[in-house]
Amino acid sequence: MAKINFGGVEETVVTREEYPLAKALEFLKNETIAVIGYGVQGPGQALNMRDNGFNVIVGQRQDSPSWERAKQDGFEEGISLFSIEEAAERGTIICNLLSDAGQIAVWPTLKEKLTPGKTLYFSHGFGITFKEQTNIVPPADVDVILVAPKGSGTSLRRLFLAGGGLNSSFAVFQDATGKAYEKAVAMGIGVGSGYLFETDFKKEVYSDLTGERGVLMGALAGIIEAQYQVLRQRGHSPSEAFNETVEELTQSLVPLVGENGMDWMFSNCSVTAQRGALDWKGRFREATLPVLNELYDSVASGKEAERTIQRGSTPGYRQELEAELKEVRESELWQTGAVVRQLRSKAEVAEEV
């Protein structure tokens, strides 16, 4: 395993150089990997493992859209595609990739299939960490591991097909066989990870829930809405407000920051932009620190998990969600965005021609 220095802190990282795919295949050669759920993470992980040569089957509710999607992806009914119950029965490594609400609903079924020596695999620490709300308590005689790709299943698959890999966290919650650690590493390599960073279930879910509600989605959406609103109220047109708030961020700055870092971005823009960014970033940091600390406390207390479970299990949640998304979609901000994306697509086509 590699020792890598991250900003002055040394961490142990697993790479495909130290733990190649051939080693993972050899270690898991006698395992039947049952991917339960074919929604967000399921397709990317199942297809990557199948393409890498692992023995993969899928468990999904029959006659659902996800069942049909699995069939379209080449999983064959009765051969590599089964009901959730049968796949869990056949699997020696049961990958619980259902939604958090789905995991709660199906847990009694999966628990029955967890005979001694099997492995229960997660890509999120939610169910285990918040067991008081989920009632997910694995038997003591099974391994419990986690591999959490740091991105969507779609990104995991796209990078895999391009010959790359998405970084993932991995963890062991319960080692009944003495082999749980290597199972987690081998599974991480199998699903198409680039680098594997060790963590634990609690830290994974705390950071994940904070990130989703913070910079990655909630804070990003909120600050975009705020800046767009200020520009519009000060007399700027919708297109100008959108371009200065979203288009330049997503199409120019964020990709460059990802490639080269924020310092590079600062050093490669005008003095006006440099001074503005450096002089104001502290103000934004100090303004948001109390909110982010409040958010982390809410995650750690279990309040966010409780809210997620309550809302996700509400019979009319899908309709409520669609109403919320419709409001976002039909706002002036994102209606403007739809037009800008169309213009961008036309420009890209014209450039190719």
Tab-separated table of C-alpha atoms in Angstrom:
chain	number	residue	atom	x	y	z
A	1	MET	CA	0.000	0.000	0.000
A	2	ALA	CA	1.246	3.456	-0.861
A	3	LYS	CA	2.000	6.197	1.658
A	4	ILE	CA	1.013	9.574	0.204
A	5	ASN	CA	1.447	12.998	1.775
A	6	PHE	CA	-1.742	15.086	1.611
A	7	GLY	CA	-0.917	18.658	2.589
A	8	GLY	CA	1.452	17.538	5.311
A	9	VAL	CA	-0.625	14.573	6.521
A	10	GLU	CA	0.517	11.098	5.480
A	11	GLU	CA	-2.233	8.659	4.527
A	12	THR	CA	-2.271	5.053	3.350
A	13	VAL	CA	-3.744	4.726	-0.127
A	14	VAL	CA	-4.408	1.606	-2.189
A	15	THR	CA	-3.692	1.916	-5.897
A	16	ARG	CA	-4.052	-0.425	-8.833
A	17	GLU	CA	-0.266	-0.640	-8.987
A	18	GLU	CA	-0.011	-2.201	-5.511
A	19	TYR	CA	-3.225	-4.189	-5.858
A	20	PRO	CA	-3.771	-4.994	-9.556
A	21	LEU	CA	-7.005	-6.286	-11.041
A	22	ALA	CA	-5.537	-9.779	-11.512
A	23	LYS	CA	-4.976	-10.035	-7.762
A	24	ALA	CA	-8.550	-8.942	-7.051
A	25	LEU	CA	-9.904	-11.495	-9.518
A	26	GLU	CA	-7.872	-14.280	-7.941
A	27	PHE	CA	-8.961	-13.347	-4.430
A	28	LEU	CA	-12.661	-13.223	-5.345
A	29	LYS	CA	-12.671	-16.051	-7.896
A	30	ASN	CA	-15.005	-18.242	-5.826
A	31	GLU	CA	-17.411	-15.462	-4.892
A	32	THR	CA	-20.802	-14.746	-6.416
A	33	ILE	CA	-21.335	-11.007	-6.198
A	34	ALA	CA	-25.032	-10.148	-5.948
A	35	VAL	CA	-25.756	-6.493	-6.719
A	36	ILE	CA	-29.050	-5.694	-5.022
A	37	GLY	CA	-30.631	-2.618	-6.567
A	38	TYR	CA	-30.119	-1.252	-10.062
A	39	GLY	CA	-30.732	2.446	-9.623
A	40	VAL	CA	-28.001	5.016	-8.894
A	41	GLN	CA	-24.846	2.990	-8.086
A	42	GLY	CA	-25.986	-0.477	-9.144
A	43	PRO	CA	-25.538	-0.258	-12.930
A	44	GLY	CA	-22.080	1.300	-12.866
A	45	GLN	CA	-20.686	-1.091	-10.267
A	46	ALA	CA	-22.333	-4.209	-11.710
A	47	LEU	CA	-21.264	-3.486	-15.283
A	48	ASN	CA	-17.706	-2.557	-14.307
A	49	MET	CA	-17.296	-5.733	-12.261
A	50	ARG	CA	-18.822	-7.851	-15.017
A	51	ASP	CA	-16.516	-6.300	-17.615
A	52	ASN	CA	-13.567	-6.871	-15.286
A	53	GLY	CA	-14.347	-10.595	-15.188
A	54	PHE	CA	-16.074	-11.054	-11.833
A	55	ASN	CA	-19.046	-13.360	-11.314
A	56	VAL	CA	-21.841	-10.792	-10.986
A	57	ILE	CA	-25.579	-11.249	-10.690
A	58	VAL	CA	-28.250	-8.585	-10.197
A	59	GLY	CA	-31.198	-8.661	-7.817
A	60	GLN	CA	-34.052	-6.316	-8.605
A	61	ARG	CA	-37.810	-6.102	-8.290
A	62	GLN	CA	-39.332	-7.841	-11.284
A	63	ASP	CA	-41.248	-5.852	-13.886
A	64	SER	CA	-39.787	-2.563	-12.649
A	65	PRO	CA	-38.032	-0.024	-14.922
A	66	SER	CA	-34.725	-1.004	-13.301
A	67	TRP	CA	-35.379	-4.673	-14.087
A	68	GLU	CA	-35.835	-3.766	-17.737
A	69	ARG	CA	-32.733	-1.602	-17.672
A	70	ALA	CA	-30.693	-4.507	-16.305
A	71	LYS	CA	-31.998	-6.710	-19.129
A	72	GLN	CA	-31.036	-4.057	-21.670
A	73	ASP	CA	-27.554	-3.998	-20.120
A	74	GLY	CA	-27.181	-7.710	-20.834
A	75	PHE	CA	-28.139	-9.337	-17.551
A	76	GLU	CA	-30.226	-12.400	-18.404
A	77	GLU	CA	-33.325	-13.368	-16.501
A	78	GLY	CA	-32.777	-16.624	-14.609
A	79	ILE	CA	-29.035	-16.607	-15.376
A	80	SER	CA	-27.622	-13.337	-14.065
A	81	LEU	CA	-30.816	-11.416	-13.239
A	82	PHE	CA	-33.052	-12.546	-10.387
A	83	SER	CA	-35.530	-11.320	-7.842
A	84	ILE	CA	-33.959	-9.647	-4.819
A	85	GLU	CA	-34.663	-12.708	-2.687
A	86	GLU	CA	-33.090	-15.200	-5.096
A	87	ALA	CA	-30.057	-13.053	-5.854
A	88	ALA	CA	-29.403	-12.616	-2.125
A	89	GLU	CA	-29.754	-16.388	-1.671
A	90	ARG	CA	-27.248	-17.086	-4.458
A	91	GLY	CA	-24.775	-14.344	-3.570
A	92	THR	CA	-21.807	-14.804	-1.270
A	93	ILE	CA	-21.079	-11.071	-1.389
A	94	ILE	CA	-24.358	-9.164	-1.151
A	95	CYS	CA	-23.975	-5.597	-2.396
A	96	ASN	CA	-26.776	-3.576	-0.832
A	97	LEU	CA	-27.021	-0.720	-3.336
A	98	LEU	CA	-30.669	0.131	-2.796
A	99	SER	CA	-31.644	3.638	-1.756
A	100	ASP	CA	-31.467	4.340	1.970
A	101	ALA	CA	-35.248	3.981	2.217
A	102	GLY	CA	-35.106	0.822	0.085
A	103	GLN	CA	-32.453	-0.694	2.349
A	104	ILE	CA	-34.701	-0.235	5.359
A	105	ALA	CA	-37.669	-1.838	3.590
A	106	VAL	CA	-35.709	-4.844	2.258
A	107	TRP	CA	-33.471	-5.430	5.278
A	108	PRO	CA	-35.580	-8.235	6.830
A	109	THR	CA	-35.324	-10.134	3.535
A	110	LEU	CA	-31.582	-9.643	3.151
A	111	LYS	CA	-30.875	-10.490	6.776
A	112	GLU	CA	-32.427	-13.925	6.292
A	113	LYS	CA	-29.993	-14.613	3.451
A	114	LEU	CA	-26.882	-13.586	5.402
A	115	THR	CA	-25.697	-17.031	6.386
A	116	PRO	CA	-22.356	-17.403	8.239
A	117	GLY	CA	-19.291	-16.424	6.225
A	118	LYS	CA	-21.130	-14.270	3.699
A	119	THR	CA	-20.227	-10.628	3.100
A	120	LEU	CA	-22.535	-7.638	3.290
A	121	TYR	CA	-21.279	-4.762	1.146
A	122	PHE	CA	-22.421	-1.140	1.160
A	123	SER	CA	-21.500	1.983	-0.783
A	124	HIS	CA	-22.813	4.276	1.927
A	125	GLY	CA	-22.435	4.147	5.698
A	126	PHE	CA	-25.991	5.354	6.322
A	127	GLY	CA	-27.782	2.135	7.207
A	128	ILE	CA	-25.111	0.876	9.618
A	129	THR	CA	-24.256	4.201	11.247
A	130	PHE	CA	-27.848	5.213	11.928
A	131	LYS	CA	-28.987	1.740	12.988
A	132	GLU	CA	-31.295	3.219	15.636
A	133	GLN	CA	-33.432	4.606	12.823
A	134	THR	CA	-32.821	1.959	10.147
A	135	ASN	CA	-32.763	-1.202	12.324
A	136	ILE	CA	-29.983	-2.533	10.062
A	137	VAL	CA	-27.907	-4.666	12.436
A	138	PRO	CA	-25.956	-7.412	10.622
A	139	PRO	CA	-25.441	-10.868	12.152
A	140	ALA	CA	-22.121	-11.220	13.975
A	141	ASP	CA	-20.888	-14.048	11.727
A	142	VAL	CA	-20.725	-12.114	8.422
A	143	ASP	CA	-18.197	-9.620	7.072
A	144	VAL	CA	-19.473	-6.057	6.623
A	145	ILE	CA	-17.514	-3.815	4.258
A	146	LEU	CA	-17.911	-0.604	2.310
A	147	VAL	CA	-16.644	0.837	-0.962
A	148	ALA	CA	-17.967	4.327	-1.663
A	149	PRO	CA	-17.083	5.803	-5.068
A	150	LYS	CA	-16.733	9.574	-4.826
A	151	GLY	CA	-19.233	10.297	-7.557
A	152	SER	CA	-22.327	8.985	-9.263
A	153	GLY	CA	-22.623	5.526	-10.758
A	154	THR	CA	-22.797	7.208	-14.153
A	155	SER	CA	-19.413	8.879	-13.564
A	156	LEU	CA	-17.957	5.613	-12.301
A	157	ARG	CA	-19.008	3.862	-15.504
A	158	ARG	CA	-17.951	6.698	-17.813
A	159	LEU	CA	-14.458	6.872	-16.333
A	160	PHE	CA	-14.137	3.084	-16.458
A	161	LEU	CA	-15.003	3.015	-20.164
A	162	ALA	CA	-12.474	5.781	-20.759
A	163	GLY	CA	-9.769	3.725	-19.072
A	164	GLY	CA	-9.695	5.734	-15.849
A	165	GLY	CA	-11.047	5.267	-12.363
A	166	LEU	CA	-13.083	7.189	-9.810
A	167	ASN	CA	-11.525	7.571	-6.366
A	168	SER	CA	-13.340	5.649	-3.622
A	169	SER	CA	-13.391	5.364	0.147
A	170	PHE	CA	-13.321	1.892	1.695
A	171	ALA	CA	-13.949	0.592	5.189
A	172	VAL	CA	-14.454	-2.515	7.294
A	173	PHE	CA	-17.208	-2.490	9.903
A	174	GLN	CA	-17.131	-6.157	10.864
A	175	ASP	CA	-14.509	-8.815	10.171
A	176	ALA	CA	-15.951	-12.237	10.903
A	177	THR	CA	-13.711	-14.222	8.551
A	178	GLY	CA	-10.386	-12.422	8.942
A	179	LYS	CA	-10.546	-11.540	5.252
A	180	ALA	CA	-12.844	-8.508	5.290
A	181	TYR	CA	-10.103	-5.938	4.658
A	182	GLU	CA	-8.840	-7.649	1.515
A	183	LYS	CA	-12.413	-8.231	0.344
A	184	ALA	CA	-13.047	-4.497	0.580
A	185	VAL	CA	-9.872	-3.682	-1.345
A	186	ALA	CA	-10.556	-6.307	-4.028
A	187	MET	CA	-14.139	-5.077	-4.444
A	188	GLY	CA	-12.896	-1.496	-4.671
A	189	ILE	CA	-10.558	-2.454	-7.501
A	190	GLY	CA	-13.307	-4.529	-9.116
A	191	VAL	CA	-15.862	-1.728	-9.311
A	192	GLY	CA	-13.362	0.487	-11.104
A	193	SER	CA	-11.778	2.657	-8.420
A	194	GLY	CA	-8.666	4.628	-9.267
A	195	TYR	CA	-7.409	5.129	-5.727
A	196	LEU	CA	-8.832	3.710	-2.489
A	197	PHE	CA	-8.781	5.806	0.689
A	198	GLU	CA	-9.403	4.039	4.002
A	199	THR	CA	-12.060	5.420	6.345
A	200	ASP	CA	-14.801	4.045	8.597
A	201	PHE	CA	-18.565	3.835	8.148
A	202	LYS	CA	-19.329	6.788	10.423
A	203	LYS	CA	-16.798	9.160	8.868
A	204	GLU	CA	-17.935	8.179	5.382
A	205	VAL	CA	-21.565	9.001	6.020
A	206	TYR	CA	-20.847	12.147	8.060
A	207	SER	CA	-18.650	13.591	5.307
A	208	ASP	CA	-21.020	12.425	2.581
A	209	LEU	CA	-24.151	13.947	4.084
A	210	THR	CA	-22.310	17.169	4.906
A	211	GLY	CA	-20.889	17.393	1.391
A	212	GLU	CA	-24.216	16.754	-0.323
A	213	ARG	CA	-25.969	19.393	1.736
A	214	GLY	CA	-22.974	21.720	1.588
A	215	VAL	CA	-20.543	22.572	-1.197
A	216	LEU	CA	-21.431	19.738	-3.562
A	217	MET	CA	-25.131	20.480	-3.947
A	218	GLY	CA	-27.081	22.434	-1.330
A	219	ALA	CA	-24.669	25.317	-0.769
A	220	LEU	CA	-23.792	25.487	-4.451
A	221	ALA	CA	-27.439	25.702	-5.484
A	222	GLY	CA	-28.186	28.266	-2.777
A	223	ILE	CA	-25.301	30.617	-3.555
A	224	ILE	CA	-26.055	30.402	-7.288
A	225	GLU	CA	-29.651	31.419	-6.613
A	226	ALA	CA	-28.507	34.272	-4.369
A	227	GLN	CA	-26.016	35.762	-6.839
A	228	TYR	CA	-28.437	35.433	-9.755
A	229	GLN	CA	-31.111	37.190	-7.706
A	230	VAL	CA	-28.776	40.066	-6.783
A	231	LEU	CA	-27.742	40.617	-10.397
A	232	ARG	CA	-31.320	40.539	-11.650
A	233	GLN	CA	-32.496	42.921	-8.939
A	234	ARG	CA	-29.677	45.296	-9.898
A	235	GLY	CA	-30.861	45.470	-13.500
A	236	HIS	CA	-28.827	42.791	-15.281
A	237	SER	CA	-30.515	40.663	-17.956
A	238	PRO	CA	-31.268	36.965	-17.346
A	239	SER	CA	-28.588	35.851	-19.809
A	240	GLU	CA	-25.933	38.099	-18.278
A	241	ALA	CA	-26.821	37.049	-14.738
A	242	PHE	CA	-26.746	33.363	-15.700
A	243	ASN	CA	-23.497	33.581	-17.649
A	244	GLU	CA	-21.698	35.356	-14.804
A	245	THR	CA	-23.126	33.010	-12.168
A	246	VAL	CA	-23.333	29.545	-13.728
A	247	GLU	CA	-21.969	29.304	-17.250
A	248	GLU	CA	-18.468	30.582	-16.542
A	249	LEU	CA	-18.338	28.589	-13.296
A	250	THR	CA	-19.276	25.235	-14.826
A	251	GLN	CA	-17.784	25.523	-18.300
A	252	SER	CA	-14.530	27.303	-17.550
A	253	LEU	CA	-13.479	27.772	-13.938
A	254	VAL	CA	-14.419	24.519	-12.153
A	255	PRO	CA	-12.809	22.239	-14.778
A	256	LEU	CA	-9.613	24.299	-14.603
A	257	VAL	CA	-9.589	24.279	-10.794
A	258	GLY	CA	-10.030	20.503	-10.921
A	259	GLU	CA	-7.103	20.174	-13.297
A	260	ASN	CA	-4.692	22.679	-11.772
A	261	GLY	CA	-5.858	23.908	-8.354
A	262	MET	CA	-7.266	27.177	-7.038
A	263	ASP	CA	-3.862	28.897	-6.796
A	264	TRP	CA	-3.321	28.264	-10.509
A	265	MET	CA	-6.727	29.749	-11.227
A	266	PHE	CA	-5.913	32.877	-9.228
A	267	SER	CA	-2.536	33.287	-10.916
A	268	ASN	CA	-3.995	32.923	-14.412
A	269	CYS	CA	-6.712	35.556	-14.270
A	270	SER	CA	-6.648	39.350	-14.362
A	271	VAL	CA	-5.371	41.407	-11.432
A	272	THR	CA	-8.933	42.671	-10.983
A	273	ALA	CA	-10.218	39.112	-10.601
A	274	GLN	CA	-7.264	38.079	-8.427
A	275	ARG	CA	-7.749	40.865	-5.936
A	276	GLY	CA	-11.520	40.442	-5.868
A	277	ALA	CA	-11.316	36.707	-5.220
A	278	LEU	CA	-8.544	36.878	-2.623
A	279	ASP	CA	-10.079	39.833	-0.794
A	280	TRP	CA	-13.592	38.364	-0.625
A	281	LYS	CA	-12.995	34.635	-0.126
A	282	GLY	CA	-12.372	35.143	3.593
A	283	ARG	CA	-15.680	36.952	3.979
A	284	PHE	CA	-17.520	34.054	2.357
A	285	ARG	CA	-15.599	31.515	4.441
A	286	GLU	CA	-16.453	33.257	7.702
A	287	ALA	CA	-20.079	33.733	6.649
A	288	THR	CA	-20.557	30.055	5.815
A	289	LEU	CA	-18.526	28.424	8.634
A	290	PRO	CA	-21.367	28.736	11.191
A	291	VAL	CA	-23.844	27.238	8.724
A	292	LEU	CA	-21.526	24.341	7.888
A	293	ASN	CA	-20.838	23.642	11.569
A	294	GLU	CA	-24.592	23.657	12.214
A	295	LEU	CA	-24.999	21.276	9.279
A	296	TYR	CA	-22.318	18.876	10.563
A	297	ASP	CA	-23.886	18.869	14.025
A	298	SER	CA	-27.244	18.033	12.463
A	299	VAL	CA	-25.670	15.125	10.578
A	300	ALA	CA	-23.798	13.802	13.625
A	301	SER	CA	-26.883	14.007	15.847
A	302	GLY	CA	-28.873	11.819	13.455
A	303	LYS	CA	-31.381	14.568	12.652
A	304	GLU	CA	-30.536	14.535	8.945
A	305	ALA	CA	-30.905	10.764	8.820
A	306	GLU	CA	-34.234	10.952	10.627
A	307	ARG	CA	-35.525	13.589	8.219
A	308	THR	CA	-34.307	11.610	5.210
A	309	ILE	CA	-36.024	8.436	6.393
A	310	GLN	CA	-39.272	10.210	7.233
A	311	ARG	CA	-39.487	12.057	3.941
A	312	GLY	CA	-38.271	9.131	1.840
A	313	SER	CA	-40.845	6.767	3.316
A	314	THR	CA	-43.794	9.147	2.887
A	315	PRO	CA	-46.268	7.598	0.400
A	316	GLY	CA	-46.544	10.811	-1.620
A	317	TYR	CA	-42.836	11.648	-1.583
A	318	ARG	CA	-42.312	11.173	-5.319
A	319	GLN	CA	-45.082	13.630	-6.098
A	320	GLU	CA	-43.747	16.115	-3.528
A	321	LEU	CA	-40.254	15.778	-4.980
A	322	GLU	CA	-41.475	16.371	-8.506
A	323	ALA	CA	-43.276	19.515	-7.357
A	324	GLU	CA	-40.069	20.812	-5.748
A	325	LEU	CA	-37.994	19.996	-8.818
A	326	LYS	CA	-40.630	21.559	-11.091
A	327	GLU	CA	-40.306	24.798	-9.131
A	328	VAL	CA	-36.527	24.755	-9.654
A	329	ARG	CA	-36.800	23.740	-13.298
A	330	GLU	CA	-39.342	26.428	-14.136
A	331	SER	CA	-37.575	29.247	-12.296
A	332	GLU	CA	-36.214	32.041	-14.466
A	333	LEU	CA	-32.680	31.064	-13.484
A	334	TRP	CA	-32.850	27.522	-14.805
A	335	GLN	CA	-35.140	28.324	-17.724
A	336	THR	CA	-32.400	30.718	-18.788
A	337	GLY	CA	-29.896	27.920	-18.247
A	338	ALA	CA	-31.829	25.611	-20.570
A	339	VAL	CA	-31.636	28.208	-23.362
A	340	VAL	CA	-27.919	28.822	-22.751
A	341	ARG	CA	-27.225	25.074	-22.937
A	342	GLN	CA	-29.084	24.865	-26.246
A	343	LEU	CA	-26.999	27.710	-27.639
A	344	ARG	CA	-23.853	26.014	-26.345
A	345	SER	CA	-24.810	22.758	-28.065
A	346	LYS	CA	-25.461	24.548	-31.357
A	347	ALA	CA	-22.097	26.289	-31.095
A	348	GLU	CA	-20.343	22.976	-30.432
A	349	VAL	CA	-22.013	21.377	-33.464
A	350	ALA	CA	-21.075	24.336	-35.657
A	351	GLU	CA	-17.476	24.121	-34.418
A	352	GLU	CA	-17.283	20.417	-35.271
A	353	VAL	CA	-18.616	21.080	-38.781
